[in-house]
Amino acid sequence: MRAVQVTEFGGPEVLKVVDLPKPVPAQGQLLVRVDRAGINYADTHQAENSYLSQQSLPFVPGGEVVGHTEDGRRVVALTTGGGYAEYALTVPQLAFDVPEAVSDADALALIVQGATAWHLLKTSARLVAGESVLVISAAGGVGSLAVQLAKLWGAGRVIGTASTQDKRDLAVSLGADVAIDAEPEGLVERIIEANNGSRVDIVLEMTGGEVFDASLSALASFGRLVAYGAASRETGSPVSPSKLMAHSKSVAGFWLQDCFRRPQMMREAMADLFDLVAAGDLKPQLGGDYPLSEVVQAHLDIRSRKTAGKLILDPTR
C-alpha cells in the first residue's frame, strides 16, 4: 500500500511516500480502508520529534482517518499513528460511525479539532453564558470551530486573533464579534480594546511564547487560560504564583490524547458535534484537500500558517 513514512527526524522534507505492507489487525483492532486522512499541526511536531509523546523511527504519521471497515461501516477513527496511508489500524472504542448527513471532511474536522474545541470550552474553561472568550488563531482548525461553539453556547463576546485580514474576516463570518491582529507586540492592548475596555474571561491559546504571555496579561479576575499548543515553538516566560494570585487567574493545559483513555469523553463530544453539523448549526471549514503525493507541501503550508480550517490527505492520489 502507499503510505508516508518518516525514517529521520526533521522538517517537511523527511516525509517520503513509499510502498509498505498492508497492516494486519490484531485481536481487538479494526482495519480501515482510508478514504481521507486528517492533517494536524501536531503532525509537524511529530516529524521533528518535538511533540509531547516521543516518536520511534521509522513511523507513518497521521492520527485520524475516515473510511470503511471490513464489514462496510463508514467510520472516522483515531489511530496511534499510521493514518497517512491507504489502510490504517484503530480500536473499536476510538472509531465512530459517521452519520449520512456528515461528510468525510467534516468528520475529520470534528474528531480532533472539533473534540478539542468542545472540551476546551466545556471541560477545561467551563464556559458560562455571558462570558467573553478570546480564541487565538481563530481561523485555524480548532479556532474556527471554537468560535462557533462559543457563540452557540452563549458567550457574551467572542474575540478572535488571526495573522491576515482574510483570516480575520473568516473568523467574523463564523460568529466572532471582532477579530484582531495576532502580532504579539501590542496584543494586550488590542485584546482589551476589542472587549470594550475590559479584560477577557476565557482565552484558548495554542501559540505559546509571547502570545501566551500577552494572553495571560489580558485575562480578567477569575479568568481561565487554556493552553493546548505551542505553534510558535517558543517557551515564553515562567508563570509565577504571584501572577495567578493577583487576579485569581487560572491556567490549564489540554491534550486531547488524555481523553482517549476515557472513551466516554470522546463519545459525548462526538455525538454532540455530529448533531450540530447535521443540523447545520456548526460548519467545519475545509482548508485543503491534498494528494498523498503532496504531503510535503501540505506540511509546508500548515507550518507557514497559509491555511485556514481543516487540511486532509487523499491516499488514492
XYZ file of N, CA, C and O in Angstrom, residues 22-202:
724
model
N 0.426 -3.914 3.769
C -0.868 -3.595 4.356
C -0.898 -4.100 5.799
O -0.513 -5.236 6.067
N -1.325 -3.264 6.751
C -1.319 -3.718 8.152
C -2.331 -4.843 8.385
O -3.379 -4.899 7.742
N -1.991 -5.699 9.308
C -2.862 -6.827 9.666
C -3.399 -6.579 11.068
O -2.623 -6.426 12.014
N -4.729 -6.512 11.229
C -5.274 -6.226 12.557
C -5.052 -7.367 13.535
O -5.253 -8.535 13.202
N -4.608 -7.024 14.729
C -4.512 -7.995 15.814
C -5.872 -8.093 16.493
O -6.821 -7.351 16.155
N -5.994 -8.988 17.442
C -7.253 -9.112 18.168
C -7.580 -7.789 18.856
O -6.730 -7.171 19.497
N -8.819 -7.345 18.686
C -9.243 -6.087 19.285
C -8.967 -4.870 18.430
O -9.229 -3.742 18.864
N -8.464 -5.050 17.217
C -8.203 -3.922 16.316
C -9.151 -3.960 15.122
O -9.703 -5.013 14.764
N -9.327 -2.799 14.502
C -10.107 -2.670 13.271
C -9.193 -2.196 12.151
O -8.354 -1.313 12.356
N -9.370 -2.757 10.959
C -8.672 -2.281 9.775
C -9.603 -1.339 9.021
O -10.761 -1.671 8.762
N -9.098 -0.179 8.686
C -9.887 0.824 7.965
C -9.236 1.093 6.616
O -8.033 1.378 6.545
N -10.026 0.974 5.538
C -9.572 1.425 4.225
C -9.757 2.936 4.195
O -10.870 3.437 4.287
N -8.672 3.658 4.099
C -8.694 5.098 4.318
C -9.166 5.831 3.061
O -8.559 5.717 1.992
N -10.245 6.592 3.196
C -10.700 7.472 2.116
C -10.020 8.835 2.208
O -9.682 9.432 1.196
N -9.863 9.336 3.423
C -9.136 10.581 3.677
C -8.456 10.470 5.040
O -8.986 9.848 5.959
N -7.302 11.095 5.154
C -6.598 11.193 6.429
C -6.521 12.664 6.824
O -6.381 13.542 5.962
N -6.599 12.929 8.092
C -6.526 14.298 8.567
C -5.094 14.729 8.832
O -4.238 13.919 9.210
N -4.829 16.002 8.616
C -3.530 16.605 8.917
C -3.725 17.542 10.104
O -4.615 18.396 10.089
N -2.896 17.381 11.114
C -2.939 18.249 12.288
C -1.593 18.928 12.474
O -0.551 18.398 12.082
N -1.619 20.098 13.118
C -0.361 20.793 13.367
C 0.578 19.931 14.204
O 1.808 19.989 14.040
N -0.004 19.109 15.085
C 0.824 18.219 15.905
C 1.667 17.280 15.047
O 2.748 16.843 15.467
N 1.185 16.942 13.837
C 1.953 16.056 12.958
C 3.306 16.666 12.594
O 4.291 15.942 12.403
N 3.363 17.998 12.498
C 4.635 18.645 12.170
C 5.617 18.511 13.327
O 6.826 18.405 13.116
N 5.093 18.526 14.553
C 5.952 18.306 15.715
C 6.452 16.865 15.747
O 7.617 16.605 16.089
N 5.579 15.914 15.409
C 5.987 14.509 15.428
C 7.101 14.242 14.422
O 8.021 13.468 14.699
N 7.026 14.889 13.269
C 8.042 14.673 12.238
C 9.425 15.105 12.710
O 10.432 14.530 12.303
N 9.479 16.110 13.577
C 10.767 16.567 14.095
C 11.021 16.068 15.517
O 12.007 16.440 16.151
N 10.102 15.239 16.031
C 10.219 14.640 17.363
C 10.261 15.697 18.465
O 11.030 15.592 19.426
N 9.381 16.706 18.337
C 9.312 17.763 19.343
C 7.944 17.805 20.009
O 7.562 18.817 20.600
N 7.194 16.703 19.921
C 5.845 16.681 20.484
C 5.881 16.135 21.902
O 6.919 15.689 22.405
N 4.702 16.134 22.560
C 4.619 15.665 23.941
C 5.002 14.195 24.067
O 5.640 13.788 25.033
N 4.568 13.380 23.091
C 4.949 11.966 23.107
C 6.083 11.753 22.115
O 6.031 12.229 20.982
N 7.114 11.046 22.535
C 8.296 10.826 21.703
C 8.023 9.761 20.640
O 7.293 8.799 20.866
N 8.618 9.943 19.467
C 8.452 9.026 18.353
C 9.653 8.094 18.226
O 10.772 8.452 18.608
N 9.400 6.913 17.683
C 10.467 5.973 17.360
C 10.499 5.764 15.854
O 9.440 5.611 15.215
N 11.680 5.782 15.284
C 11.848 5.611 13.843
C 11.899 4.133 13.469
O 12.418 3.320 14.245
N 11.426 3.793 12.262
C 10.638 4.624 11.345
C 9.172 4.619 11.781
O 8.739 3.756 12.540
N 8.395 5.581 11.274
C 6.968 5.581 11.594
C 6.182 6.250 10.461
O 6.733 7.008 9.648
N 4.895 5.924 10.427
C 3.945 6.546 9.500
C 3.118 7.542 10.303
O 2.470 7.152 11.278
N 3.151 8.823 9.962
C 2.379 9.808 10.724
C 0.877 9.646 10.474
O 0.438 8.876 9.613
N 0.123 10.453 11.200
C -1.315 10.513 10.976
C -2.105 9.880 12.093
O -2.014 8.675 12.308
N -2.894 10.710 12.793
C -3.635 10.219 13.939
C -5.127 10.137 13.745
O -5.860 9.823 14.688
N -5.618 10.371 12.511
C -7.065 10.334 12.285
C -7.354 9.984 10.837
O -6.654 10.432 9.919
N -8.359 9.158 10.642
C -8.746 8.724 9.300
C -10.268 8.626 9.215
O -10.951 8.456 10.230
N -10.766 8.727 7.994
C -12.163 8.403 7.729
C -12.165 7.422 6.574
O -11.394 7.552 5.614
N -12.983 6.391 6.690
C -13.015 5.365 5.652
C -13.967 4.255 6.029
O -14.919 4.467 6.796
N -13.713 3.069 5.504
C -14.632 1.948 5.675
C -13.935 0.764 6.338
O -12.794 0.435 6.003
N -14.645 0.146 7.267
C -14.153 -1.063 7.906
C -14.401 -2.248 6.974
O -15.096 -2.135 5.954
N -13.873 -3.402 7.347
C -14.022 -4.589 6.511
C -15.473 -5.038 6.392
O -15.849 -5.688 5.421
N -16.312 -4.668 7.364
C -17.729 -5.020 7.271
C -18.579 -3.899 6.674
O -19.805 -3.937 6.733
N -17.921 -2.861 6.106
C -18.636 -1.847 5.341
C -19.093 -0.620 6.093
O -19.748 0.258 5.504
N -18.786 -0.497 7.363
C -19.179 0.696 8.115
C -18.312 1.885 7.700
O -17.112 1.741 7.501
N -18.938 3.067 7.573
C -18.165 4.298 7.353
C -17.874 4.902 8.716
O -18.799 5.269 9.449
N -16.595 4.976 9.049
C -16.210 5.447 10.375
C -15.153 6.540 10.264
O -14.405 6.610 9.289
N -15.132 7.377 11.276
C -13.998 8.278 11.489
C -13.325 7.770 12.744
O -13.988 7.439 13.735
N -12.003 7.658 12.691
C -11.309 6.958 13.767
C -9.999 7.638 14.124
O -9.332 8.238 13.276
N -9.646 7.496 15.379
C -8.340 7.913 15.873
C -7.380 6.741 15.792
O -7.782 5.590 16.008
N -6.135 7.027 15.477
C -5.122 5.991 15.397
C -3.933 6.393 16.263
O -3.790 7.559 16.636
N -3.086 5.440 16.556
C -1.838 5.754 17.259
C -0.712 5.895 16.239
O 0.395 5.383 16.425
N -0.986 6.595 15.158
C -0.075 6.714 14.031
C -0.546 5.825 12.900
O -1.440 4.985 13.057
N 0.046 6.031 11.733
C -0.289 5.192 10.587
C -1.402 5.708 9.708
O -1.809 5.028 8.762
N -1.892 6.920 9.971
C -3.029 7.433 9.226
C -2.718 7.888 7.816
O -3.594 7.862 6.941
N -1.477 8.286 7.541
C -1.108 8.757 6.209
C -0.847 7.544 5.305
O 0.277 7.298 4.868
N -1.885 6.789 5.014
C -1.708 5.546 4.262
C -3.047 5.104 3.689
O -4.107 5.659 4.014
N -2.997 4.101 2.811
C -4.225 3.587 2.210
C -5.029 2.732 3.187
O -6.240 2.592 3.031
N -4.351 2.159 4.186
C -5.021 1.372 5.228
C -4.415 1.751 6.577
O -3.219 2.040 6.678
N -5.252 1.719 7.617
C -4.783 2.060 8.955
C -5.517 1.213 9.982
O -6.621 0.711 9.734
N -4.901 1.084 11.145
C -5.483 0.317 12.237
C -6.002 1.251 13.320
O -5.418 2.301 13.601
N -7.115 0.845 13.932
C -7.670 1.575 15.064
C -8.256 0.557 16.035
O -8.080 -0.649 15.865
N -8.919 1.057 17.063
C -9.606 0.182 18.024
C -11.079 0.599 18.067
O -11.404 1.772 17.817
N -11.978 -0.331 18.379
C -13.418 -0.031 18.315
C -13.839 1.181 19.140
O -14.698 1.956 18.708
N -13.236 1.369 20.314
C -13.683 2.465 21.179
C -13.289 3.841 20.664
O -13.785 4.853 21.162
N -12.404 3.890 19.668
C -11.993 5.180 19.095
C -12.412 5.309 17.630
O -11.865 6.111 16.880
N -13.390 4.500 17.225
C -13.964 4.574 15.875
C -15.441 4.926 16.009
O -16.181 4.288 16.772
N -15.888 5.923 15.265
C -17.241 6.450 15.410
C -17.959 6.389 14.067
O -17.437 6.897 13.057
N -19.131 5.770 14.053
C -19.920 5.711 12.827
C -20.319 7.112 12.400
O -20.834 7.896 13.222
N -20.101 7.432 11.124
C -20.361 8.783 10.622
C -21.781 8.853 10.083
O -22.154 8.084 9.183
N -22.617 9.767 10.592
C -23.967 9.918 10.061
C -23.944 10.297 8.578
O -23.003 10.948 8.104
N -24.976 9.917 7.865
C -25.041 10.181 6.423
C -24.962 11.669 6.118
O -24.411 12.076 5.091
N -25.486 12.497 7.020
C -25.521 13.943 6.780
C -24.177 14.624 7.006
O -24.038 15.824 6.769
N -23.173 13.868 7.458
C -21.853 14.433 7.758
C -20.862 13.934 6.720
O -20.704 12.724 6.523
N -20.172 14.847 6.045
C -19.222 14.477 5.004
C -17.938 13.930 5.612
O -17.665 14.089 6.813
N -17.106 13.305 4.759
C -15.811 12.811 5.213
C -14.962 13.949 5.784
O -14.337 13.811 6.843
N -14.906 15.071 5.071
C -14.093 16.201 5.523
C -14.602 16.748 6.846
O -13.820 17.076 7.749
N -15.934 16.845 6.982
C -16.499 17.327 8.238
C -16.157 16.383 9.385
O -15.802 16.820 10.488
N -16.267 15.082 9.137
C -15.966 14.106 10.182
C -14.518 14.230 10.648
O -14.229 14.182 11.854
N -13.589 14.412 9.703
C -12.180 14.575 10.073
C -11.949 15.877 10.842
O -11.110 15.929 11.743
N -12.687 16.921 10.495
C -12.550 18.180 11.224
C -13.035 18.048 12.660
O -12.570 18.770 13.551
N -13.958 17.123 12.897
C -14.566 17.006 14.216
C -13.765 16.140 15.179
O -13.715 16.416 16.377
N -13.121 15.076 14.686
C -12.618 14.074 15.617
C -11.420 14.545 16.439
O -11.237 14.095 17.573
N -10.616 15.455 15.919
C -9.536 16.030 16.721
C -9.818 17.500 17.010
O -9.966 17.907 18.158
N -9.913 18.314 15.963
C -10.130 19.745 16.186
C -11.474 20.026 16.859
O -11.566 20.832 17.776
N -12.525 19.369 16.384
C -13.843 19.595 16.975
C -13.912 19.133 18.415
O -14.414 19.850 19.296
N -13.408 17.921 18.679
C -13.423 17.412 20.051
C -12.548 18.271 20.963
O -12.876 18.485 22.140
N -11.444 18.776 20.419
C -10.593 19.672 21.207
C -11.334 20.953 21.554
O -11.360 21.380 22.720
N -11.952 21.598 20.559
C -12.697 22.833 20.811
C -13.815 22.592 21.825
O -14.056 23.417 22.726
N -14.505 21.462 21.689
C -15.607 21.114 22.586
C -15.111 21.014 24.024
O -15.685 21.609 24.944
N -14.020 20.278 24.238
C -13.518 20.086 25.598
C -12.807 21.329 26.133
O -12.821 21.572 27.354
N -12.186 22.112 25.267
C -11.578 23.359 25.738
C -12.625 24.234 26.425
O -12.393 24.784 27.509
N -13.776 24.361 25.784
C -14.816 25.245 26.306
C -15.626 24.601 27.423
O -15.928 25.231 28.433
N -15.984 23.327 27.248
C -16.865 22.654 28.211
C -16.093 22.131 29.429
O -16.511 22.331 30.572
N -14.998 21.432 29.188
C -14.317 20.704 30.252
C -13.269 21.552 30.954
O -13.212 21.575 32.187
N -12.429 22.231 30.181
C -11.302 22.960 30.775
C -11.660 24.388 31.168
O -11.401 24.810 32.300
N -12.238 25.151 30.258
C -12.564 26.553 30.560
C -13.874 26.693 31.319
O -14.107 27.691 31.992
N -14.769 25.716 31.184
C -16.079 25.733 31.857
C -16.820 27.038 31.557
O -17.195 27.794 32.462
N -17.000 27.283 30.281
C -17.679 28.495 29.817
C -19.049 28.657 30.467
O -19.855 27.720 30.498
N -19.305 29.848 30.968
C -20.613 30.241 31.497
C -21.197 31.268 30.535
O -20.492 32.166 30.061
N -22.478 31.126 30.228
C -23.131 32.058 29.309
C -22.885 33.499 29.749
O -22.948 33.826 30.937
N -22.569 34.340 28.772
C -22.315 35.746 29.036
C -20.849 36.099 29.176
O -20.490 37.278 29.124
N -19.978 35.091 29.341
C -18.554 35.374 29.487
C -17.912 35.693 28.142
O -18.367 35.218 27.097
N -16.834 36.458 28.188
C -16.081 36.776 26.978
C -15.044 35.697 26.717
O -14.454 35.145 27.644
N -14.840 35.390 25.427
C -13.916 34.331 25.019
C -12.971 34.878 23.955
O -13.420 35.418 22.936
N -11.670 34.731 24.190
C -10.655 35.063 23.196
C -10.135 33.768 22.593
O -9.658 32.891 23.323
N -10.223 33.647 21.275
C -9.745 32.469 20.563
C -8.513 32.862 19.762
O -8.622 33.600 18.771
N -7.352 32.387 20.193
C -6.124 32.633 19.443
C -6.134 31.737 18.200
O -6.528 30.581 18.253
N -5.707 32.286 17.064
C -5.736 31.562 15.778
C -7.152 31.113 15.450
O -7.427 29.922 15.259
N -8.037 32.090 15.366
C -9.464 31.811 15.230
C -9.860 31.271 13.866
O -10.987 30.806 13.693
N -8.954 31.322 12.875
C -9.274 30.778 11.555
C -8.727 29.369 11.373
O -8.946 28.754 10.329
N -8.038 28.853 12.369
C -7.458 27.518 12.264
C -8.481 26.420 12.474
O -9.680 26.679 12.672
N -8.007 25.185 12.455
C -8.910 24.055 12.576
C -9.679 24.053 13.872
O -10.913 23.928 13.884
N -8.991 24.193 15.011
C -9.664 24.258 16.302
C -10.356 25.605 16.474
O -11.516 25.680 16.884
N -9.642 26.668 16.161
C -10.176 28.003 16.395
C -11.473 28.288 15.670
O -12.401 28.875 16.236
N -11.568 27.872 14.400
C -12.781 28.158 13.623
C -13.990 27.438 14.191
O -15.131 27.916 14.066
N -13.774 26.292 14.826
C -14.873 25.570 15.471
C -15.144 26.131 16.863
O -16.315 26.227 17.284
N -14.099 26.530 17.579
C -14.285 27.101 18.915
C -15.068 28.406 18.862
O -15.901 28.673 19.742
N -14.814 29.226 17.846
C -15.575 30.468 17.680
C -17.065 30.158 17.570
O -17.915 30.770 18.245
N -17.394 29.183 16.731
C -18.808 28.843 16.524
C -19.436 28.245 17.786
O -20.563 28.588 18.154
N -18.715 27.344 18.442
C -19.259 26.709 19.646
C -19.454 27.728 20.767
O -20.458 27.690 21.487
N -18.500 28.635 20.932
C -18.631 29.648 21.978
C -19.895 30.472 21.772
O -20.641 30.765 22.720
N -20.166 30.838 20.513
C -21.380 31.596 20.210
C -22.635 30.766 20.460
O -23.609 31.232 21.056
N -22.602 29.509 20.012
C -23.758 28.628 20.207
C -24.075 28.438 21.685
O -25.241 28.281 22.068
N -23.033 28.439 22.525
C -23.210 28.173 23.954
C -23.334 29.443 24.796
O -23.231 29.392 26.017
N -23.555 30.579 24.131
C -23.947 31.775 24.859
C -22.849 32.698 25.324
O -23.080 33.518 26.232
N -21.658 32.610 24.739
C -20.602 33.557 25.121
C -21.089 34.985 24.887
O -21.765 35.283 23.891
N -20.733 35.863 25.817
C -21.187 37.237 25.687
C -20.489 37.985 24.569
O -21.094 38.788 23.863
N -19.200 37.738 24.400
C -18.427 38.376 23.332
C -17.313 37.421 22.941
O -16.595 36.904 23.810
N -17.174 37.183 21.647
C -16.140 36.287 21.130
C -15.159 37.119 20.314
O -15.555 37.826 19.377
N -13.886 37.030 20.678
C -12.825 37.770 20.002
C -11.869 36.749 19.405
O -11.477 35.789 20.073
N -11.509 36.940 18.163
C -10.545 36.058 17.521
C -9.276 36.801 17.173
O -9.285 38.020 17.014
N -8.174 36.062 17.075
C -6.953 36.632 16.511
C -6.601 35.854 15.252
O -6.902 34.660 15.137
N -5.988 36.532 14.308
C -5.531 35.891 13.074
C -4.466 36.773 12.442
O -4.406 37.983 12.692
N -3.652 36.164 11.589
C -2.466 36.846 11.067
C -2.734 37.679 9.820
O -1.906 38.512 9.456
N -3.854 37.450 9.133
C -4.169 38.200 7.913
C -5.607 38.704 7.962
O -6.441 38.174 8.705
N -5.880 39.703 7.119
C -7.233 40.258 7.077
C -8.238 39.221 6.591
O -9.363 39.152 7.089
N -7.851 38.397 5.612
C -8.763 37.360 5.124
C -9.145 36.397 6.251
O -10.314 35.998 6.374
N -8.170 36.016 7.066
C -8.470 35.109 8.177
C -9.317 35.800 9.242
O -10.205 35.177 9.843
N -9.073 37.072 9.464
C -9.897 37.805 10.434
C -11.327 37.926 9.928
O -12.292 37.797 10.695
N -11.482 38.148 8.628
C -12.824 38.203 8.046
C -13.538 36.861 8.189
O -14.749 36.803 8.459
N -12.784 35.763 8.007
C -13.372 34.437 8.171
C -13.861 34.244 9.604
O -14.976 33.752 9.829
N -13.046 34.629 10.579
C -13.444 34.478 11.983
C -14.734 35.232 12.284
O -15.623 34.721 12.971
N -14.845 36.435 11.746
C -16.069 37.226 11.950
C -17.258 36.560 11.264
O -18.361 36.495 11.819
N -17.031 36.024 10.072
C -18.129 35.370 9.356
C -18.626 34.127 10.094
O -19.783 33.722 9.931
N -17.769 33.540 10.923
C -18.146 32.349 11.684
C -18.805 32.687 13.018
O -19.258 31.782 13.722
N -18.823 33.967 13.365
C -19.520 34.354 14.584
C -18.742 35.196 15.554
O -19.299 35.655 16.563
N -17.433 35.406 15.324
C -16.676 36.269 16.222
C -17.233 37.692 16.153
O -17.593 38.184 15.072
N -17.318 38.353 17.294
C -17.791 39.737 17.309
C -16.760 40.674 16.714
O -17.110 41.691 16.108
N -15.491 40.306 16.870
C -14.411 41.100 16.314
C -13.196 40.198 16.181
O -13.047 39.224 16.934
N -12.326 40.492 15.229
C -11.078 39.748 15.066
C -9.941 40.754 14.963
O -10.060 41.782 14.288
N -8.839 40.441 15.633
C -7.726 41.378 15.725
C -6.438 40.722 15.242
O -6.348 39.498 15.119
N -5.436 41.559 14.982
C -4.128 41.099 14.529
C -3.483 40.228 15.611
O -3.533 40.549 16.802
N -2.862 39.141 15.183
C -2.244 38.199 16.116
C -0.831 38.600 16.519
O -0.227 37.941 17.366
N -0.254 39.642 15.949
C 1.114 40.056 16.256
C 1.269 40.302 17.759
O 0.466 41.021 18.376
N 2.293 39.702 18.397
C 2.425 39.843 19.854
C 2.571 41.282 20.345
O 2.027 41.638 21.392
N 3.309 42.124 19.608
C 3.512 43.496 20.068
C 2.177 44.245 20.108
O 1.463 44.336 19.113
N 1.840 44.764 21.262
C 0.593 45.500 21.425
C -0.642 44.632 21.548
O -1.768 45.146 21.576
N -0.455 43.312 21.676
C -1.600 42.400 21.692
C -2.484 42.607 22.916
O -3.715 42.571 22.817
N -1.880 42.828 24.072
C -2.683 43.030 25.290
C -3.652 44.189 25.096
O -4.854 44.077 25.394
N -3.136 45.303 24.599
C -3.975 46.492 24.413
C -5.081 46.228 23.389
O -6.231 46.683 23.570
N -4.755 45.504 22.312
C -5.781 45.220 21.296
C -6.868 44.292 21.841
O -8.047 44.448 21.503
N -6.476 43.341 22.682
C -7.474 42.436 23.271
C -8.447 43.227 24.139
O -9.674 43.078 24.035
N -7.910 44.059 25.002
C -8.766 44.830 25.918
C -9.654 45.790 25.137
O -10.858 45.938 25.432
N -9.100 46.429 24.126
C -9.903 47.329 23.290
C -11.025 46.561 22.598
O -12.173 47.044 22.533
N -10.710 45.363 22.081
C -11.723 44.556 21.386
C -12.825 44.087 22.325
O -13.943 43.804 21.890
N -12.505 44.010 23.627
C -13.507 43.606 24.613
C -14.118 44.810 25.310
O -14.516 44.736 26.473
N -14.191 45.906 24.583
C -14.843 47.134 25.063
C -14.211 47.661 26.352
O -14.903 48.142 27.261
N -12.870 47.561 26.430
C -12.158 48.133 27.553
C -11.990 47.220 28.753
O -11.410 47.640 29.758
N -12.466 45.990 28.645
C -12.361 45.045 29.764
C -11.455 43.872 29.398
O -11.330 43.515 28.224
N -10.857 43.262 30.413
C -10.083 42.050 30.190
C -11.028 40.882 29.937
O -12.222 40.962 30.235
N -10.516 39.813 29.373
C -11.371 38.713 28.922
C -11.458 37.610 29.973
O -10.544 37.408 30.775
N -12.571 36.881 29.944
C -12.809 35.819 30.924
C -12.107 34.514 30.567
O -11.646 33.791 31.448
N -12.056 34.207 29.277
C -11.502 32.924 28.829
C -10.584 33.169 27.642
O -10.916 33.952 26.740
